[in-house]
PDB file of C-alpha atoms in Angstrom:
ATOM      1  CA  MET A   1      72.445 -31.076 -41.609  1.00  0.00           C
ATOM      2  CA  LEU A   2      70.945 -33.978 -42.678  1.00  0.00           C
ATOM      3  CA  LEU A   3      70.634 -34.962 -46.442  1.00  0.00           C
ATOM      4  CA  PRO A   4      67.699 -37.658 -47.967  1.00  0.00           C
ATOM      5  CA  ILE A   5      69.163 -41.296 -48.809  1.00  0.00           C
ATOM      6  CA  ARG A   6      67.825 -42.302 -51.908  1.00  0.00           C
ATOM      7  CA  PRO A   7      66.949 -45.434 -52.401  1.00  0.00           C
ATOM      8  CA  SER A   8      69.417 -45.926 -55.554  1.00  0.00           C
ATOM      9  CA  ARG A   9      72.504 -45.725 -53.487  1.00  0.00           C
ATOM     10  CA  LEU A  10      70.714 -47.413 -50.702  1.00  0.00           C
ATOM     11  CA  PHE A  11      71.176 -50.011 -53.322  1.00  0.00           C
ATOM     12  CA  ALA A  12      73.273 -49.877 -55.422  1.00  0.00           C
ATOM     13  CA  ARG A  13      76.016 -52.316 -54.638  1.00  0.00           C
ATOM     14  CA  PRO A  14      75.017 -55.987 -55.931  1.00  0.00           C
ATOM     15  CA  GLY A  15      73.411 -57.932 -52.321  1.00  0.00           C
ATOM     16  CA  THR A  16      73.179 -54.864 -50.466  1.00  0.00           C
ATOM     17  CA  ALA A  17      68.479 -55.795 -50.335  1.00  0.00           C
ATOM     18  CA  ALA A  18      69.136 -59.539 -50.117  1.00  0.00           C
ATOM     19  CA  ARG A  19      72.151 -58.932 -47.063  1.00  0.00           C
ATOM     20  CA  LEU A  20      69.109 -56.034 -45.719  1.00  0.00           C
ATOM     21  CA  MET A  21      66.221 -58.952 -45.468  1.00  0.00           C
ATOM     22  CA  PHE A  22      68.271 -61.187 -44.611  1.00  0.00           C
ATOM     23  CA  GLY A  23      69.222 -58.999 -41.592  1.00  0.00           C
ATOM     24  CA  VAL A  24      65.385 -58.420 -40.874  1.00  0.00           C
ATOM     25  CA  MET A  25      63.785 -62.000 -41.139  1.00  0.00           C
ATOM     26  CA  MET A  26      66.925 -62.548 -38.372  1.00  0.00           C
ATOM     27  CA  VAL A  27      65.372 -60.258 -36.168  1.00  0.00           C
ATOM     28  CA  ALA A  28      62.310 -61.319 -36.527  1.00  0.00           C
ATOM     29  CA  THR A  29      62.983 -64.835 -35.788  1.00  0.00           C
ATOM     30  CA  LEU A  30      65.251 -64.018 -32.678  1.00  0.00           C
ATOM     31  CA  PRO A  31      63.451 -66.009 -29.608  1.00  0.00           C
ATOM     32  CA  LEU A  32      61.545 -63.963 -27.033  1.00  0.00           C
ATOM     33  CA  PRO A  33      60.746 -64.759 -23.335  1.00  0.00           C
ATOM     34  CA  ALA A  34      57.931 -67.814 -23.257  1.00  0.00           C
ATOM     35  CA  GLN A  35      55.146 -66.258 -21.787  1.00  0.00           C
ATOM     36  CA  ALA A  36      53.237 -68.174 -19.604  1.00  0.00           C
ATOM     37  CA  ASP A  37      49.219 -68.607 -20.474  1.00  0.00           C
ATOM     38  CA  GLN A  38      47.431 -68.154 -17.291  1.00  0.00           C
ATOM     39  CA  ILE A  39      47.584 -69.150 -13.891  1.00  0.00           C
ATOM     40  CA  ASP A  40      44.864 -70.592 -12.999  1.00  0.00           C
ATOM     41  CA  GLY A  41      44.638 -74.457 -12.374  1.00  0.00           C
ATOM     42  CA  ASP A  42      45.417 -76.609 -10.406  1.00  0.00           C
ATOM     43  CA  TRP A  43      48.804 -76.442  -7.867  1.00  0.00           C
ATOM     44  CA  CYS A  44      50.501 -78.252  -5.184  1.00  0.00           C
ATOM     45  CA  SER A  45      53.650 -77.929  -3.500  1.00  0.00           C
ATOM     46  CA  ALA A  46      56.426 -79.470  -1.689  1.00  0.00           C
ATOM     47  CA  SER A  47      54.918 -79.641   0.981  1.00  0.00           C
ATOM     48  CA  GLY A  48      51.420 -82.159   0.090  1.00  0.00           C
ATOM     49  CA  GLN A  49      49.431 -78.520  -0.352  1.00  0.00           C
ATOM     50  CA  HIS A  50      46.718 -77.704  -2.607  1.00  0.00           C
ATOM     51  CA  LEU A  51      45.289 -74.844  -4.290  1.00  0.00           C
ATOM     52  CA  ALA A  52      43.364 -74.157  -7.566  1.00  0.00           C
ATOM     53  CA  ILE A  53      42.406 -70.949  -9.114  1.00  0.00           C
ATOM     54  CA  ASP A  54      39.522 -70.123 -11.513  1.00  0.00           C
ATOM     55  CA  GLY A  55      39.392 -66.633 -12.442  1.00  0.00           C
ATOM     56  CA  PRO A  56      39.078 -64.611  -9.063  1.00  0.00           C
ATOM     57  CA  ALA A  57      37.570 -68.088  -7.298  1.00  0.00           C
ATOM     58  CA  ILE A  58      40.385 -69.503  -5.427  1.00  0.00           C
ATOM     59  CA  THR A  59      39.553 -72.868  -3.266  1.00  0.00           C
ATOM     60  CA  LEU A  60      42.569 -72.858   0.218  1.00  0.00           C
ATOM     61  CA  PRO A  61      45.056 -75.577   1.086  1.00  0.00           C
ATOM     62  CA  SER A  62      42.264 -75.939   3.280  1.00  0.00           C
ATOM     63  CA  GLY A  63      39.597 -77.046   1.260  1.00  0.00           C
ATOM     64  CA  ALA A  64      37.884 -73.260   1.794  1.00  0.00           C
ATOM     65  CA  GLU A  65      36.963 -71.178  -1.199  1.00  0.00           C
ATOM     66  CA  THR A  66      37.295 -67.509  -1.374  1.00  0.00           C
ATOM     67  CA  ILE A  67      37.474 -64.739  -4.292  1.00  0.00           C
ATOM     68  CA  GLY A  68      40.458 -62.209  -4.648  1.00  0.00           C
ATOM     69  CA  SER A  69      42.143 -60.182  -7.432  1.00  0.00           C
ATOM     70  CA  TYR A  70      42.842 -61.928 -10.374  1.00  0.00           C
ATOM     71  CA  TRP A  71      45.288 -61.010 -13.225  1.00  0.00           C
ATOM     72  CA  ARG A  72      46.348 -63.167 -15.607  1.00  0.00           C
ATOM     73  CA  HIS A  73      49.466 -64.156 -14.239  1.00  0.00           C
ATOM     74  CA  GLY A  74      49.146 -63.770 -10.203  1.00  0.00           C
ATOM     75  CA  PHE A  75      46.180 -64.210  -8.096  1.00  0.00           C
ATOM     76  CA  ARG A  76      45.734 -62.879  -4.592  1.00  0.00           C
ATOM     77  CA  TYR A  77      43.899 -62.500  -1.344  1.00  0.00           C
ATOM     78  CA  GLU A  78      43.403 -62.182   2.431  1.00  0.00           C
ATOM     79  CA  ALA A  79      43.131 -65.724   3.700  1.00  0.00           C
ATOM     80  CA  PRO A  80      39.155 -65.721   5.785  1.00  0.00           C
ATOM     81  CA  GLU A  81      38.108 -66.502   9.143  1.00  0.00           C
ATOM     82  CA  GLY A  82      38.696 -69.320  10.476  1.00  0.00           C
ATOM     83  CA  ASP A  83      41.266 -70.696   7.832  1.00  0.00           C
ATOM     84  CA  PRO A  84      44.226 -71.660   8.570  1.00  0.00           C
ATOM     85  CA  GLU A  85      45.638 -68.806   7.214  1.00  0.00           C
ATOM     86  CA  ALA A  86      43.747 -66.532   8.383  1.00  0.00           C
ATOM     87  CA  GLY A  87      44.253 -63.165   8.171  1.00  0.00           C
ATOM     88  CA  GLN A  88      47.512 -63.437   5.917  1.00  0.00           C
ATOM     89  CA  ILE A  89      47.554 -62.129   2.856  1.00  0.00           C
ATOM     90  CA  VAL A  90      48.532 -64.391  -0.409  1.00  0.00           C
ATOM     91  CA  GLU A  91      49.762 -63.783  -3.465  1.00  0.00           C
ATOM     92  CA  MET A  92      50.812 -65.477  -6.040  1.00  0.00           C
ATOM     93  CA  ARG A  93      52.482 -64.943  -8.960  1.00  0.00           C
ATOM     94  CA  GLN A  94      52.999 -67.409 -12.469  1.00  0.00           C
ATOM     95  CA  LEU A  95      56.706 -68.022 -13.541  1.00  0.00           C
ATOM     96  CA  SER A  96      55.857 -70.143 -16.468  1.00  0.00           C
ATOM     97  CA  ASP A  97      53.047 -72.532 -17.672  1.00  0.00           C
ATOM     98  CA  GLU A  98      54.340 -75.001 -15.238  1.00  0.00           C
ATOM     99  CA  GLU A  99      55.659 -73.002 -12.078  1.00  0.00           C
ATOM    100  CA  MET A 100      54.608 -69.896  -9.665  1.00  0.00           C
ATOM    101  CA  VAL A 101      55.792 -68.173  -7.126  1.00  0.00           C
ATOM    102  CA  LEU A 102      53.801 -68.024  -3.524  1.00  0.00           C
ATOM    103  CA  ILE A 103      54.743 -65.685  -1.047  1.00  0.00           C
ATOM    104  CA  ARG A 104      52.341 -65.002   3.030  1.00  0.00           C
ATOM    105  CA  SER A 105      52.737 -61.446   4.391  1.00  0.00           C
ATOM    106  CA  THR A 106      51.931 -61.348   8.191  1.00  0.00           C
ATOM    107  CA  GLY A 107      51.598 -58.223   9.307  1.00  0.00           C
ATOM    108  CA  GLY A 108      53.172 -56.673   6.209  1.00  0.00           C
ATOM    109  CA  LYS A 109      55.890 -58.732   6.622  1.00  0.00           C
ATOM    110  CA  PRO A 110      56.467 -61.149   3.708  1.00  0.00           C
ATOM    111  CA  GLY A 111      56.905 -64.965   4.263  1.00  0.00           C
ATOM    112  CA  THR A 112      59.972 -67.183   2.130  1.00  0.00           C
ATOM    113  CA  PRO A 113      58.942 -67.692  -1.193  1.00  0.00           C
ATOM    114  CA  GLU A 114      57.671 -71.440  -1.402  1.00  0.00           C
ATOM    115  CA  THR A 115      58.037 -72.269  -5.405  1.00  0.00           C
ATOM    116  CA  TRP A 116      54.548 -74.432  -6.390  1.00  0.00           C
ATOM    117  CA  THR A 117      53.827 -76.757 -10.022  1.00  0.00           C
ATOM    118  CA  ARG A 118      50.774 -77.495 -11.500  1.00  0.00           C
ATOM    119  CA  CYS A 119      49.640 -80.760 -10.227  1.00  0.00           C
ATOM    120  CA  GLN A 120      50.093 -84.393 -12.364  1.00  0.00           C
ATOM    121  CA  ALA A 121      46.534 -85.719 -13.254  1.00  0.00           C
ATOM    122  CA  THR A 122      46.189 -88.599 -12.036  1.00  0.00           C
ATOM    123  CA  SER A 123      44.496 -91.712 -12.990  1.00  0.00           C
TER     124      SER A 123
END
């Protein structure tokens, strides 16, 4: 049988309330994993390719435009006919504000993951 804890006993020792409050504040201020803001924007590969995501619309590295499946931290599309990647399924997942991973799948077999970064503005 559980007995109820009476507040008068919980805080009977001097400083108990202060220690409890300090512990709660420490837990509340622990760093949490950073969440990337959103995948929208301009992305560049190490090989010089560029793509741009704007909601469900995407401009591919070839310059072609298409619509895909968009969610805040990811994007997926099937490359359209006439595109150099035609028939491939391309999926992207944002890792941080500045980095994402892109995987091209052909015939259901995923290719090598590629790391892309936000394109840097040039003047």
